[in-house]
Amino acid sequence: MTELLTSAQMRQIEQAAIDSGAVTGLELMERAGAGVVEAILAEWPELGQGAHRAVVLCGPGNNGGDGFVVARLLQERGWDVGVFLYGDAEKLPPDARVNYELWRKMGAVSSWEDLNAEQTTADLFIDAVFGTGLTRPLPEELGRELIMTATPDKTTTKVVAVDMPSGLCADSGKMLGGGGDFSDLVVSFHSAKVGHYLDRSYQRCNSLVVKDIGLDHVFDESQVHLVDQARLSDDSFPGISKRKFDHKYTHGHALILSGGFGKTGAARLAARGALRIGAGLVTLGVPGAAQMEVATRITALMLTRVEDASNLAEVLEDRRLNALCLGPGMGVERARDLVPVALAARHGPRVVLDADALTAYADCPETLFAMLHANCVLTPHGGEFARLFPDIAERLNKEPTRGPAYSKVDATRDAAARAGCVVLFKGPDTVIAHPSGACSINAAVYDREAPWLATAGSGDVLAGFITGLLARGFAPKQAAETGAWLHVEAARSFGPGLVAEDLPEELPKVFRRLGL
Ligand SMILES: NC(=O)C1=CN([C@@H]2O[C@H](COP(=O)(O)OP(=O)(O)OC[C@H]3O[C@@H](n4cnc5c(N)ncnc54)[C@H](O)[C@@H]3O)[C@@H](O)[C@H]2O)[C@@H](O)CC1
Ligand SMILES: Nc1ncnc2c1ncn2[C@@H]1O[C@H](COP(=O)(O)OP(=O)(O)O)[C@@H](O)[C@H]1O
Ligand SMILES: [K+]
């Protein structure tokens, strides 16, 4: 399993290892620098042959210390290396100072004032100015200089950031101050940082590599999980497979409430998603006016008439309906009518609220929060999130003046605590939080990009995936994580040209690849 750390958690892990006598700070710095060089040569094997030119920008802290190690190791490989220091060598922290001195025996350190685009022409550009220690916004001119030197028309220069692209907050991925650079590769240490997977980070970096530097840590709930295959194979997760002695009711019965005539597509997408992900039975709850429209377009899906609130209450007398989905294409008035009934159902079915079921409460989120229970999942995109949690969204969207900045992880945790249920906040960086604070990120970034998901109806399918998994007995947070992960897998498996209908139909291929 992969845990993402904040800078404070990383510092604590590093300090504990040093205090235990297992390792020194200097050894960690040497391993970090060696890790950066290793990652560079793995990414661009051609740089392993012959001599090249590198420019290393070092900052005033230990990130700069890593930079001096990288400069030394590259020069030992016969490279021509130019080093620039931002700050005062006298004030470097002890380990960085040792590496500064070691480098000084091999080469010069130019002052920052000499930095210009011409001087920094190189095959490789190393940004070791700030890492996890950046707390104040970058001075504006420094941000500009970084951009100028790292990204003029040097199409052949590879830009590598040590730990974090300088200027980005390691906890939130936000930019502190203006500027900050673009990196072809970020090399981090021990574990990726939460900020690598949020906000600007993945927009500014092409790829992320994490190098082992011999540290260990014990997981605690304050850490954030990255949703990956290992996470979903955890013993605490129900498997996605079906067992040979199962029958359809073992896998639950989902009810997806649709909108009216001409508005049933979204619910049908969700229903198809719920069925493909393995719910035993899936029924669409449709108003009379839309009955023909839906009936002519479904086969394995079933249909029941749900005209209004009292109708829904009758339908929910069937205790086998154990997972409900409300919102996709529903219309806000129908949502206001049906959501309270769904949330009050006595046998406690699990409930996914998406789209219109969230927007319906934009004027009175507290009314919704009062009805929600622990078996609910809310799946807002950015706009819906801001309607239900305006103050949290405002805090999240505010330009930070210092780090660690308020992040999408903080915002989703706060929203889940307020709502009293699981909140899945969508995006390429989908954050899933439980009211207890347990939190995961399902990332569609770096080597898991899935930009074709930005298509109408893909969110409806996600709501259906989660509903289907809830019907199958997954707990709300497990269903949200698993559904979101499979959603990205399906999109990646289908590839360019994807439309929402393709997502459920791609699942069998994904399942086969997973060996189910
Ligand atoms: N934590 C660990 O386990 C390890 C950390 N290492 C390196 O150490 C880095 C963290 O080092 P530090 O904590 O020294 O932090 P950084 O080197 O990231 O930066 C902190 C320094 O920058 C200054 N600073 C912060 N904001 C500034 C601003 N806006 N303008 C000017 N100066 C500013 C601070 O006063 C401090 O001197 C990591 O990113 C990593 O590169 C590695 O050496 C290996 C192990
Ligand atoms: N660029 C992107 N990369 C990865 N996933 C994306 C991207 N854009 C959108 N998504 C995902 O696609 C889905 C879109 O959902 P939503 O905005 O509700 O759309 P709709 O309402 O049209 O169904 C979400 O799961 C979101 O995380
Ligand atoms: K850096």
Tab-separated table of C-alpha atoms and ligand atoms in Angstrom, residues 57 63 127-131 160-167 181, ligand 3:
chain	number	residue	atom	x	y	z
A	57	LEU	CA	20.194	25.472	-8.506
A	63	ASN	CA	16.883	20.635	-0.453
A	127	ASP	CA	15.878	22.482	-9.166
A	128	ALA	CA	17.082	21.975	-5.600
A	129	VAL	CA	15.974	25.379	-4.330
A	130	PHE	CA	13.088	24.481	-2.001
A	131	GLY	CA	11.579	21.158	-1.037
A	160	VAL	CA	14.344	17.721	-12.673
A	161	ALA	CA	12.914	18.905	-9.368
A	162	VAL	CA	14.377	17.508	-6.167
A	163	ASP	CA	11.511	16.455	-3.863
A	164	MET	CA	9.119	19.251	-4.932
A	165	PRO	CA	9.152	21.769	-7.749
A	166	SER	CA	10.290	24.888	-5.915
A	167	GLY	CA	7.387	27.155	-5.113
A	181	ASP	CA	8.887	25.902	-12.409
B	3	K	K	13.055	21.508	-5.360
